[in-house]
PDB file of C-alpha atoms (C1' of nucleotides) in Angstrom:
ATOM      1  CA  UNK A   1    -100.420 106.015  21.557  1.00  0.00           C
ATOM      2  CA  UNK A   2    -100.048 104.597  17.892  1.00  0.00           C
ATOM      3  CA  UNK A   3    -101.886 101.841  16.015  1.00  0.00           C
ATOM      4  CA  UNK A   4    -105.393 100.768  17.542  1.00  0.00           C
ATOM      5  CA  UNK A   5    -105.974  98.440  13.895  1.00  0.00           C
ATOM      6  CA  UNK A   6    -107.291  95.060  14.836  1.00  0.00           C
ATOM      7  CA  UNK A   7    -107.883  92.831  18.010  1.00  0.00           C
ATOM      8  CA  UNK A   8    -104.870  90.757  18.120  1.00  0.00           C
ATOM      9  CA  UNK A   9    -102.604  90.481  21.267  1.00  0.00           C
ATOM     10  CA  UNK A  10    -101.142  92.240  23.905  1.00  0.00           C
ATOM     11  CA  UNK A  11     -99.576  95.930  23.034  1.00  0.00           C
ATOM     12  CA  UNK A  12     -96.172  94.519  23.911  1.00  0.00           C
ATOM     13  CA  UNK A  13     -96.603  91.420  21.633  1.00  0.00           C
ATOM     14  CA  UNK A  14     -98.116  93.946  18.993  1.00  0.00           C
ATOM     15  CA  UNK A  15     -95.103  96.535  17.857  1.00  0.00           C
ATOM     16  CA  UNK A  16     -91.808  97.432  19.076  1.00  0.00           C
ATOM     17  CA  UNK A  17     -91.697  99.594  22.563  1.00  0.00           C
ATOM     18  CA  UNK A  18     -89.497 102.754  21.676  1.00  0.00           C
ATOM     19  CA  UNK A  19     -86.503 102.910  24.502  1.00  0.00           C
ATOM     20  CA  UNK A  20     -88.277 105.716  25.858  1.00  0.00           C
ATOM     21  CA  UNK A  21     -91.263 103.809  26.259  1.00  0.00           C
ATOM     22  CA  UNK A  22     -89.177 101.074  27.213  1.00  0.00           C
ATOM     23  CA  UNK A  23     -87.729 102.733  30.095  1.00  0.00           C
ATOM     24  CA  UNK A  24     -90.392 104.363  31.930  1.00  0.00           C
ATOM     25  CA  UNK A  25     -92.807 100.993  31.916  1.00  0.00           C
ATOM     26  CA  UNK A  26     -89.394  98.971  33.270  1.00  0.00           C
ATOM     27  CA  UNK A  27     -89.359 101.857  35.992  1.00  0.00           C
ATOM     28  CA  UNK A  28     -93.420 100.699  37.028  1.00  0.00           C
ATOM     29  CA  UNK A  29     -92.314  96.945  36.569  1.00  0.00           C
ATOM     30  CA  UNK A  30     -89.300  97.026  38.803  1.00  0.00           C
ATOM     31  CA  UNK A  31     -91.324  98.647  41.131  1.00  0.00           C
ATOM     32  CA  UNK A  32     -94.072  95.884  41.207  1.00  0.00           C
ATOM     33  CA  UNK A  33     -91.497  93.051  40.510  1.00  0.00           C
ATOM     34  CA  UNK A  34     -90.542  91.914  44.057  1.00  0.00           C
ATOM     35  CA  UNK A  35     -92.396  89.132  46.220  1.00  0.00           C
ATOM     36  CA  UNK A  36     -92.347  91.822  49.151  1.00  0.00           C
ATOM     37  CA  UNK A  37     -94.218  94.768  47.303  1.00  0.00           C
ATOM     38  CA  UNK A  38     -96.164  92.596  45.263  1.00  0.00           C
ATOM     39  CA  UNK A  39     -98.188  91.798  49.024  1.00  0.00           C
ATOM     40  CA  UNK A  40     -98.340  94.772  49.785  1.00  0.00           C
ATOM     41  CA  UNK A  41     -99.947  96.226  46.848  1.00  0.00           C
ATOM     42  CA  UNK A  42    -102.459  93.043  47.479  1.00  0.00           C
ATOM     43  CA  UNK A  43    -102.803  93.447  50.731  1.00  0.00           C
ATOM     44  CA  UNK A  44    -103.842  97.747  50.597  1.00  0.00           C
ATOM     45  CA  UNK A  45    -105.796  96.816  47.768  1.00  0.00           C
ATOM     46  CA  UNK A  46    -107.756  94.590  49.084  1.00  0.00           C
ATOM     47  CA  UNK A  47    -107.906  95.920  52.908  1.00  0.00           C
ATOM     48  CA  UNK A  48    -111.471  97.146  53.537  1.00  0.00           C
ATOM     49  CA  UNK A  49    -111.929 100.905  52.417  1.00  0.00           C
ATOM     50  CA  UNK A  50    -109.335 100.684  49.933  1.00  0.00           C
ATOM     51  CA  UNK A  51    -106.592 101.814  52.292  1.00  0.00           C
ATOM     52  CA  UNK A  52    -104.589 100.203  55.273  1.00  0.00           C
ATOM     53  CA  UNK A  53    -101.830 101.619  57.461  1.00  0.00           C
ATOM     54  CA  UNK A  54     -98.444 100.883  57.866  1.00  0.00           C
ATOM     55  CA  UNK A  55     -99.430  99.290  61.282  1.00  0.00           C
ATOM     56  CA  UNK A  56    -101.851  96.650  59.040  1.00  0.00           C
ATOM     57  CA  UNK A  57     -98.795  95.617  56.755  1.00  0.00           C
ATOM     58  CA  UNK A  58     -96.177  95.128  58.899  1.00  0.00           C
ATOM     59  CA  UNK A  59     -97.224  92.299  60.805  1.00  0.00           C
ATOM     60  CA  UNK A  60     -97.023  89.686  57.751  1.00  0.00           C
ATOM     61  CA  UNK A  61     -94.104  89.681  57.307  1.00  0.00           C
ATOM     62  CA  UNK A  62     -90.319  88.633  59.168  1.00  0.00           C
ATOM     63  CA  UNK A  63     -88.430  92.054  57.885  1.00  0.00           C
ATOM     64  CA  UNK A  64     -88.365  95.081  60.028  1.00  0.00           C
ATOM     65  CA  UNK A  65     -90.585  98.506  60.086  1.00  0.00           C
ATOM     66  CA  UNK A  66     -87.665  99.896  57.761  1.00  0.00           C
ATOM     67  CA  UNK A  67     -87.706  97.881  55.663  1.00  0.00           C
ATOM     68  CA  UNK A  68     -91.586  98.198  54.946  1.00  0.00           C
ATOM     69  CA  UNK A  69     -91.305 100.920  54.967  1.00  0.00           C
ATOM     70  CA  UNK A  70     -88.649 101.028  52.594  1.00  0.00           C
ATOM     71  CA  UNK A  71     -90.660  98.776  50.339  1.00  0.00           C
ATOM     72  CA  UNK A  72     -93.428 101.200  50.629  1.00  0.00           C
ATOM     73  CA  UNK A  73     -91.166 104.008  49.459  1.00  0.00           C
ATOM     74  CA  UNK A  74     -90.388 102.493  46.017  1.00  0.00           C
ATOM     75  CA  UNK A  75     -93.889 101.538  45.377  1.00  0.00           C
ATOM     76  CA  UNK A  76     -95.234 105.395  45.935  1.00  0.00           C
ATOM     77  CA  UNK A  77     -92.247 106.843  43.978  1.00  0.00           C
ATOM     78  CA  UNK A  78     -93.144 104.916  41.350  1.00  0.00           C
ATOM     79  CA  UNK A  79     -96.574 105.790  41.589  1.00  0.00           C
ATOM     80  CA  UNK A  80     -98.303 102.964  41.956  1.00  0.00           C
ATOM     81  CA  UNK A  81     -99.654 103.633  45.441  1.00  0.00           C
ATOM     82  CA  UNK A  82     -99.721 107.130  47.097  1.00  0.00           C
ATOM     83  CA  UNK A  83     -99.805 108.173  51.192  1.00  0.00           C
ATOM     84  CA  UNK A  84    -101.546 110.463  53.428  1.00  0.00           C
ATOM     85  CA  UNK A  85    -100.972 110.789  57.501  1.00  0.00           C
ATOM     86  CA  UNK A  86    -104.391 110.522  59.463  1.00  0.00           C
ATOM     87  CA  UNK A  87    -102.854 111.779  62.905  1.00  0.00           C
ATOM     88  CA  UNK A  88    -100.549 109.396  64.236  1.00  0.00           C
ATOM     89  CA  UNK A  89    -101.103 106.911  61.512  1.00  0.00           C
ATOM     90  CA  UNK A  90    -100.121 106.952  57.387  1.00  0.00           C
ATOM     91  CA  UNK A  91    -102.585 104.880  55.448  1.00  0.00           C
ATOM     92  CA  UNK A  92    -101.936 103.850  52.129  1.00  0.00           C
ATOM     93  CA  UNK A  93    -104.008 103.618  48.798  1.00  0.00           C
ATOM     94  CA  UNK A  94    -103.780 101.997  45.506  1.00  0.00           C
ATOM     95  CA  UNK A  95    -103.377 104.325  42.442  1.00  0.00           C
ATOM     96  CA  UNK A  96    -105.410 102.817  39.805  1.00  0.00           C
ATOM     97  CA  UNK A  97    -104.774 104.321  36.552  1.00  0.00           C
ATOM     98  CA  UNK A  98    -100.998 103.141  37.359  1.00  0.00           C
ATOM     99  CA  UNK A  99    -102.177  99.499  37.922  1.00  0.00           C
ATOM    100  CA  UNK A 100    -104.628  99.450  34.349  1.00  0.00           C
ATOM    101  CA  UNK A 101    -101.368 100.953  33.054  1.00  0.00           C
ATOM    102  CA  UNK A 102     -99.552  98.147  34.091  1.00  0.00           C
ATOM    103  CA  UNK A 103    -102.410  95.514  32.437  1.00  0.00           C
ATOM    104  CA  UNK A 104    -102.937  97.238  29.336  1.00  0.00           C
ATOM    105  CA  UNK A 105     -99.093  96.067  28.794  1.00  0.00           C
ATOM    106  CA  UNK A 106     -99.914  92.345  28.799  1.00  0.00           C
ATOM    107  CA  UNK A 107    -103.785  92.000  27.819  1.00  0.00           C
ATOM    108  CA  UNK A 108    -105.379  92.055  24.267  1.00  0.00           C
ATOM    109  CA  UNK A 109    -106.871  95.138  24.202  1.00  0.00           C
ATOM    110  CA  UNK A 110    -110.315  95.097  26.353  1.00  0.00           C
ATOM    111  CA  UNK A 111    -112.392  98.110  26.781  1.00  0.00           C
ATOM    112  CA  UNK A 112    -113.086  97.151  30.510  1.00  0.00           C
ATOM    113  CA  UNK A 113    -109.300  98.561  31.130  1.00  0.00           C
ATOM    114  CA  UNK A 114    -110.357 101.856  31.730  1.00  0.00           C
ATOM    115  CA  UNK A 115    -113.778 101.755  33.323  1.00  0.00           C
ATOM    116  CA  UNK A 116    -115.187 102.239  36.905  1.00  0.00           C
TER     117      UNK A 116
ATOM    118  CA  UNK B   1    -107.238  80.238  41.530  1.00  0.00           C
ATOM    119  CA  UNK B   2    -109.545  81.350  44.309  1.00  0.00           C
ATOM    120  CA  UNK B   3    -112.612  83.890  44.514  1.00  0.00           C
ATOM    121  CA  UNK B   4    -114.390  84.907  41.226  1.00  0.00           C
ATOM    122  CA  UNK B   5    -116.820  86.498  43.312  1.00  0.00           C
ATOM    123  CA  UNK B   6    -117.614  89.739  41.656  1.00  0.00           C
ATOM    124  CA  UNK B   7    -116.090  92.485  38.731  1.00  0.00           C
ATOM    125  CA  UNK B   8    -113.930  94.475  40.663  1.00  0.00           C
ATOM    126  CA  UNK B   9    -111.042  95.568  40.301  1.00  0.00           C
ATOM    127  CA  UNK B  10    -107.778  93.815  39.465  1.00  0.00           C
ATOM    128  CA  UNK B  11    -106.755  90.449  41.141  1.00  0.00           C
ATOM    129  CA  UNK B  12    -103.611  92.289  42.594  1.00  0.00           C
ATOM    130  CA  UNK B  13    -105.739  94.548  44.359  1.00  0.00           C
ATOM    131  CA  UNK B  14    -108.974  92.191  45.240  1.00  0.00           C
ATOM    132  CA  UNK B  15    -107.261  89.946  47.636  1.00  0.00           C
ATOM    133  CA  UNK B  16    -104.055  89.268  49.870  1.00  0.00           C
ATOM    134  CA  UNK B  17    -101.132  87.414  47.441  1.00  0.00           C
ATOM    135  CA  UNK B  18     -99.882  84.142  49.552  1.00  0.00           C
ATOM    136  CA  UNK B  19     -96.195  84.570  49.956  1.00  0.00           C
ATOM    137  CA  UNK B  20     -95.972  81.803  47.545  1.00  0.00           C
ATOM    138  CA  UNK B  21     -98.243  83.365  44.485  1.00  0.00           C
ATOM    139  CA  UNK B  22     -95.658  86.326  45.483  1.00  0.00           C
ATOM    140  CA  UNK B  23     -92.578  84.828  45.083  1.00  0.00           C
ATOM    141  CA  UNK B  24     -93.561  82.951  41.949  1.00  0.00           C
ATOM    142  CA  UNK B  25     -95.074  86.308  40.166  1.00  0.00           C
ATOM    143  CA  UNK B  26     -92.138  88.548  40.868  1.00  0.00           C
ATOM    144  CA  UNK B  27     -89.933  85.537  39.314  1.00  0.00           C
ATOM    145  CA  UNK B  28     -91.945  86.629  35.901  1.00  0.00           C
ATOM    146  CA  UNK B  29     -92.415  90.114  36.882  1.00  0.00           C
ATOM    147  CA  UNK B  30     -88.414  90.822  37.459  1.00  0.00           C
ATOM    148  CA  UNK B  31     -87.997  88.799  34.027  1.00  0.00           C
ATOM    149  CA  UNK B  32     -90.097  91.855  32.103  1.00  0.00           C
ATOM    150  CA  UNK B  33     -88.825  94.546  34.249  1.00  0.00           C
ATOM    151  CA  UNK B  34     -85.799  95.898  32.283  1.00  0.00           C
ATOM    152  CA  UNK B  35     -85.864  98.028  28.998  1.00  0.00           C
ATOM    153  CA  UNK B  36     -83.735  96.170  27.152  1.00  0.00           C
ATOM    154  CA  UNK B  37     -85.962  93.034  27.858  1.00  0.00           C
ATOM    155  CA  UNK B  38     -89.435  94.983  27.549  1.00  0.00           C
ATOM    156  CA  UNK B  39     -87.725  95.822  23.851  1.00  0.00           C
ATOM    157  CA  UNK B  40     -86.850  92.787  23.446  1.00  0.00           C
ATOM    158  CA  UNK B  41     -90.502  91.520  24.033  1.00  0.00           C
ATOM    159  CA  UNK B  42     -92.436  93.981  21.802  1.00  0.00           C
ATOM    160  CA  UNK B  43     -89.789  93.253  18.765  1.00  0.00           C
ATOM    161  CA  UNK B  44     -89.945  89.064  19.112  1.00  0.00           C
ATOM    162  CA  UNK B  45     -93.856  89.207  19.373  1.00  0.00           C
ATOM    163  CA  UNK B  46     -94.164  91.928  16.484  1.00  0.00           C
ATOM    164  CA  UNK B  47     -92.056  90.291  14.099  1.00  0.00           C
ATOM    165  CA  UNK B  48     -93.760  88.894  11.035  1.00  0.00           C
ATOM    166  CA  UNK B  49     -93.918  85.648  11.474  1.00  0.00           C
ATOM    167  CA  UNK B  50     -94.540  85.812  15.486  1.00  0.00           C
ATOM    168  CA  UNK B  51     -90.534  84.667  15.556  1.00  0.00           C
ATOM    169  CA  UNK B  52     -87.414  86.391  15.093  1.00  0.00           C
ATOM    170  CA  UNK B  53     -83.800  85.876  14.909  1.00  0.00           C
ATOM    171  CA  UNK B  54     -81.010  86.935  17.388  1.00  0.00           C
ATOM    172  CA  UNK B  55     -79.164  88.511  14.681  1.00  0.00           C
ATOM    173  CA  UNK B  56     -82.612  91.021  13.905  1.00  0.00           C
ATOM    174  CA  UNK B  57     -82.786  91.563  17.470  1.00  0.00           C
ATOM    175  CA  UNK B  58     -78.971  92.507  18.093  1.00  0.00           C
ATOM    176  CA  UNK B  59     -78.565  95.467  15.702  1.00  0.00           C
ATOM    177  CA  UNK B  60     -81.251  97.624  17.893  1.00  0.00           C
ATOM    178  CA  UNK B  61     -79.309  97.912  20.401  1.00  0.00           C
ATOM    179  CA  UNK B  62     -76.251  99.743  21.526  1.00  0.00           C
ATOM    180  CA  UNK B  63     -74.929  96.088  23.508  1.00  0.00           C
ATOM    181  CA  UNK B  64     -72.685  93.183  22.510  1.00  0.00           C
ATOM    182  CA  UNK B  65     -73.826  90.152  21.455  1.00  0.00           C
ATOM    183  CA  UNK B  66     -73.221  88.366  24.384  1.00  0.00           C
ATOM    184  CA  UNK B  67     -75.441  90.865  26.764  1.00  0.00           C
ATOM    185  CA  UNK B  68     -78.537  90.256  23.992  1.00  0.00           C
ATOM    186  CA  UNK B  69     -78.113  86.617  24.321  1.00  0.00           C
ATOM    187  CA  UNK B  70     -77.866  86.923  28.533  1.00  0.00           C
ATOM    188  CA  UNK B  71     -81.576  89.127  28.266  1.00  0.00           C
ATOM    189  CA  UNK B  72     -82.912  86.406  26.253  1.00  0.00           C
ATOM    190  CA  UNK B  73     -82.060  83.612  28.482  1.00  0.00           C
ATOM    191  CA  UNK B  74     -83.395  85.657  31.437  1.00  0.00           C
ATOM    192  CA  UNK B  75     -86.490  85.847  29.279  1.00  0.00           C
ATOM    193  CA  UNK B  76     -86.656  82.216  28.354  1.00  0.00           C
ATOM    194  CA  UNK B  77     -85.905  80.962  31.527  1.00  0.00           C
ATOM    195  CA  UNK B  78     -88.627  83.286  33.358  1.00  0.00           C
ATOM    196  CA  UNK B  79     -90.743  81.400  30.536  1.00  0.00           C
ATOM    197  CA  UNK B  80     -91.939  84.248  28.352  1.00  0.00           C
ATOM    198  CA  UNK B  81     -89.787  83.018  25.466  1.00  0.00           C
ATOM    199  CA  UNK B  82     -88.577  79.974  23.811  1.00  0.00           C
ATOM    200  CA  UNK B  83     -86.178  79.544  21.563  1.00  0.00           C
ATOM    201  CA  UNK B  84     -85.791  76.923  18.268  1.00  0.00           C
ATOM    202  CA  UNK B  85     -82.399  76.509  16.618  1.00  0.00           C
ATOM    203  CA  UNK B  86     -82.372  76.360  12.657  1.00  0.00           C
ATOM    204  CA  UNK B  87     -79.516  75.840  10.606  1.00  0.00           C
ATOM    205  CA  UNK B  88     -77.381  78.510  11.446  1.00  0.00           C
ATOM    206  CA  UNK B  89     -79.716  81.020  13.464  1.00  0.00           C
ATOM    207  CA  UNK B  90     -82.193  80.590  16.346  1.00  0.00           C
ATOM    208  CA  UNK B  91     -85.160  82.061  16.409  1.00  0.00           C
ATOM    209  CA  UNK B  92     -87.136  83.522  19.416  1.00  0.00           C
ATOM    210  CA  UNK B  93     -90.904  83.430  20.340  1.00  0.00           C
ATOM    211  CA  UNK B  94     -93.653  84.582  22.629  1.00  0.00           C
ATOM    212  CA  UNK B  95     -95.103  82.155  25.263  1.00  0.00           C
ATOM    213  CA  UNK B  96     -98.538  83.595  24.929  1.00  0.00           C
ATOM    214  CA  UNK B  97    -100.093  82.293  28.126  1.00  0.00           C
ATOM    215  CA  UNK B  98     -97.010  83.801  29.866  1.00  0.00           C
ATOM    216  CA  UNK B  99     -97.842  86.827  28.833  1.00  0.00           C
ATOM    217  CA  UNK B 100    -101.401  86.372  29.462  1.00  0.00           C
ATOM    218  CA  UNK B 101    -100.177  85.568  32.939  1.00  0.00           C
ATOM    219  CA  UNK B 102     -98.949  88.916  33.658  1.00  0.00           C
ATOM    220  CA  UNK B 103    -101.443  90.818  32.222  1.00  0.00           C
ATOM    221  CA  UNK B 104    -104.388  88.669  34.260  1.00  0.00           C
ATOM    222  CA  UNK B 105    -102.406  90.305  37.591  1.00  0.00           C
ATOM    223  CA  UNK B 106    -103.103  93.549  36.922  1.00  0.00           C
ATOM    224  CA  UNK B 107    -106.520  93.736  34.305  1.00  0.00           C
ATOM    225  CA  UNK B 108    -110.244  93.943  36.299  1.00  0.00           C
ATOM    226  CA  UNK B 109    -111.681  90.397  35.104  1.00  0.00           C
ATOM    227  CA  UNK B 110    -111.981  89.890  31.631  1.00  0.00           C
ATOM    228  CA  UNK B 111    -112.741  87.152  29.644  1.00  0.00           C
ATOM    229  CA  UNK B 112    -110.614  88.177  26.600  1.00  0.00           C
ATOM    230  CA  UNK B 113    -107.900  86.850  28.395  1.00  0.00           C
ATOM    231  CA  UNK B 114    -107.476  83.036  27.633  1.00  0.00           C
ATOM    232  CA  UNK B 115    -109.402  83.872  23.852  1.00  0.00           C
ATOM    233  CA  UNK B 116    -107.770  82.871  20.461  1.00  0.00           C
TER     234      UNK B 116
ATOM    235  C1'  DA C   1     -60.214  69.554   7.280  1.00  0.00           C
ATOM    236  C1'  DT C   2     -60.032  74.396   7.659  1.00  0.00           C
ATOM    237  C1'  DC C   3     -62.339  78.462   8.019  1.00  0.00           C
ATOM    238  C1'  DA C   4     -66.071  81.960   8.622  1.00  0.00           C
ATOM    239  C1'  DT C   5     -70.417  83.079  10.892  1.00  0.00           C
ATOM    240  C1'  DT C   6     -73.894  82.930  14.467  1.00  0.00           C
ATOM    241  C1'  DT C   7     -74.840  82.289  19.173  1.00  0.00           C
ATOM    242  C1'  DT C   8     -73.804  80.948  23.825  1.00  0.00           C
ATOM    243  C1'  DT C   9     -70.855  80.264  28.026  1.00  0.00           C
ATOM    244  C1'  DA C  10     -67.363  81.793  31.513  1.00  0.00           C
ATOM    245  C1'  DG C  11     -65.396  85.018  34.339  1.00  0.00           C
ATOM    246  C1'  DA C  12     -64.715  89.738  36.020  1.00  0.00           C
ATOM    247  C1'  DC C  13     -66.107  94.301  37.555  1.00  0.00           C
ATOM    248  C1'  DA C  14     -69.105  98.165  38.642  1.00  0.00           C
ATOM    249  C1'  DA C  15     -73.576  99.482  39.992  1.00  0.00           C
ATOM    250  C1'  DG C  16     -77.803  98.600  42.296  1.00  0.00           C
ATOM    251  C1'  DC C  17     -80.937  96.257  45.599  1.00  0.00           C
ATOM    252  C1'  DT C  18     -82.542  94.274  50.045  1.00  0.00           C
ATOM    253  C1'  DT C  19     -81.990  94.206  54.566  1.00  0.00           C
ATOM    254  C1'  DC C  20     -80.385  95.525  58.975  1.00  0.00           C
ATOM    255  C1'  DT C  21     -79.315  98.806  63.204  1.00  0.00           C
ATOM    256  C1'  DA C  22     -79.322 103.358  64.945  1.00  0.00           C
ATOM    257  C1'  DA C  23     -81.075 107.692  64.882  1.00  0.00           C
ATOM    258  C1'  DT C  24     -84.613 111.067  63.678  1.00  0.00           C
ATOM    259  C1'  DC C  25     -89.257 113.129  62.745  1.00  0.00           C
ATOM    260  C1'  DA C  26     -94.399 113.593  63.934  1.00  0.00           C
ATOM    261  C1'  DG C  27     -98.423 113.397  67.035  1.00  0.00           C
ATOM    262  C1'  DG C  28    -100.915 112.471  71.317  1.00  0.00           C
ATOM    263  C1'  DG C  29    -101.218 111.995  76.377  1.00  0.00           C
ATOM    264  C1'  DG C  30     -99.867 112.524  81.221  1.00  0.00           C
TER     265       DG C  30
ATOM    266  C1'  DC D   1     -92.832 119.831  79.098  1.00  0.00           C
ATOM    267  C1'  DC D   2     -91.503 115.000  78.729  1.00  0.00           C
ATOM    268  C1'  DC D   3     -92.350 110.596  77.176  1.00  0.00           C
ATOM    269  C1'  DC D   4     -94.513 106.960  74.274  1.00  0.00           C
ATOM    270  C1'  DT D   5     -95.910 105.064  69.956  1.00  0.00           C
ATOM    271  C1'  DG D   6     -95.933 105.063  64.802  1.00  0.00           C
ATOM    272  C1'  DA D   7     -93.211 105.904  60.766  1.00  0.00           C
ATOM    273  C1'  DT D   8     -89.305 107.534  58.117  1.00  0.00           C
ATOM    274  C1'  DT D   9     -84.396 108.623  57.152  1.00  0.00           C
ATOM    275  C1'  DA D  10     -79.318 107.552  57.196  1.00  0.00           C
ATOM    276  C1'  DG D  11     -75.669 104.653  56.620  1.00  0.00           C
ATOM    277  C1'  DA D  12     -73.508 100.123  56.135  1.00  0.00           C
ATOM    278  C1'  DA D  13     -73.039  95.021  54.730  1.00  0.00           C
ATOM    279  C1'  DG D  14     -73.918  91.336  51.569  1.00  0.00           C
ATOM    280  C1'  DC D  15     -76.013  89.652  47.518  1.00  0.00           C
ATOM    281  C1'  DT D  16     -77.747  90.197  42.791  1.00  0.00           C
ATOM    282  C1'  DT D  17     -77.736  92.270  38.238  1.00  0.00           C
ATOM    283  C1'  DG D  18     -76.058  94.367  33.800  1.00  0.00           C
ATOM    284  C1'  DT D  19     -72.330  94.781  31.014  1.00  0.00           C
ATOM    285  C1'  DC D  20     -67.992  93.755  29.062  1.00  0.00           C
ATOM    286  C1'  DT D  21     -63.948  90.781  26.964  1.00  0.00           C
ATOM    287  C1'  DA D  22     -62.316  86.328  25.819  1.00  0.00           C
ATOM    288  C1'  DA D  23     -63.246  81.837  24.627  1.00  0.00           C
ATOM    289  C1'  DA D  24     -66.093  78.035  23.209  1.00  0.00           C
ATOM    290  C1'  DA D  25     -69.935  75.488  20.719  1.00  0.00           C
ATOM    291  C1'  DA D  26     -72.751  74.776  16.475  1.00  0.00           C
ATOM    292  C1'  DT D  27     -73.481  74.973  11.729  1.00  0.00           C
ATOM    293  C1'  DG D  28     -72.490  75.659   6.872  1.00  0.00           C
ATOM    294  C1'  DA D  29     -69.075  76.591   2.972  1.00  0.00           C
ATOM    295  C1'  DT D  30     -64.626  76.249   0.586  1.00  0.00           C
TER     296       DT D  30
END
DNA sequence: ATCATTTTTAGACAAGCTTCTAATCAGGGG
DNA sequence: CCCCTGATTAGAAGCTTGTCTAAAAATGAT
């Protein structure tokens, strides 16, 4: 939370990350950087009513429930999705704010980042 | 490069990732995702000059010179860096749309994105 | 040519990650 | 109460990653 001076480029382009800084947002990216969890935040994103279950993601792809599961597991430490149980299913939602965190990295300041 | 339908909410979260889109973004994503390589980054974009020199990068960090030069290949071979030799030293610099890239994944729509 | 400096390559080792199988936990019916 | 389905946990195998030391490549100076 330091300079805000002029429109220019993207906060990591803009002044050196501190290590601490450094090491929590590599902690969000590792968590996003994988081909498996990168569908899966897509796909509960984008599933209608903003959450799907664990029955709804397994089926795309050729690894087992553990491993989804798994998958799953790393993305809501991190925070970037979260989990409740409805009865005999566990649906899973996107957690925004973690997400526009993620963007405000890479994108030149925009004050639609924190909106809606 | 499908739907522009509506503002919503970021492209991660507006529609299913093809296995392919997947496999390519985590290839970038899993280039960021390490605090040494975040560092790296933010201190090669915010140098004056929009370059900088292996040897102004190596002193920030607690690593030999070879593990600095093994982060910046990871970096310029993800793309989010090239590299220029000049007499003696070589100097580093952002890939802009790279960046851009990344930050498009996760930011709701804007069309700041591609500007200057 | 010889040497010093800057950067990269090669190879090795420890730590971590992805995936599996097997077993366990949680809820809902017969 | 017992079983069935959905989901997670535990533990192991194989591959990848981060770091190091040692050596090489590239350039400029004596």
């Amino acid at each position: 939370m330091t300079a805000a001076t002029g429109r220019c480029c993207a906060p990591i382009t803009r002044e050196p990350l501190s290590p601490d800084d450094a090491a929590e947002l590599a902690v969000l990216l590792k968590a996003a950087a994988d081909p498996v969890r990168l569908r899966l935040l897509s796909m509960i994103g984008s599933h209608p009513g903003g959450e799907a279950c664990v029955c709804d993601l397994t089926d795309a792809f050729d690894l087992t429930a553990p491993t989804i599961s798994h998958h799953l597991k790393v993305l809501r430490t991190a925070g970037l999705i979260e989990s409740e149980r409805r009865g005999t299913w566990v649906y899973y939602r996107i957690v925004p704010t973690a997400i526009t965190r993620l963007g405000a990295l890479f994108t030149p300041l925009t004050p639609a980042t924190a909106a809606s």
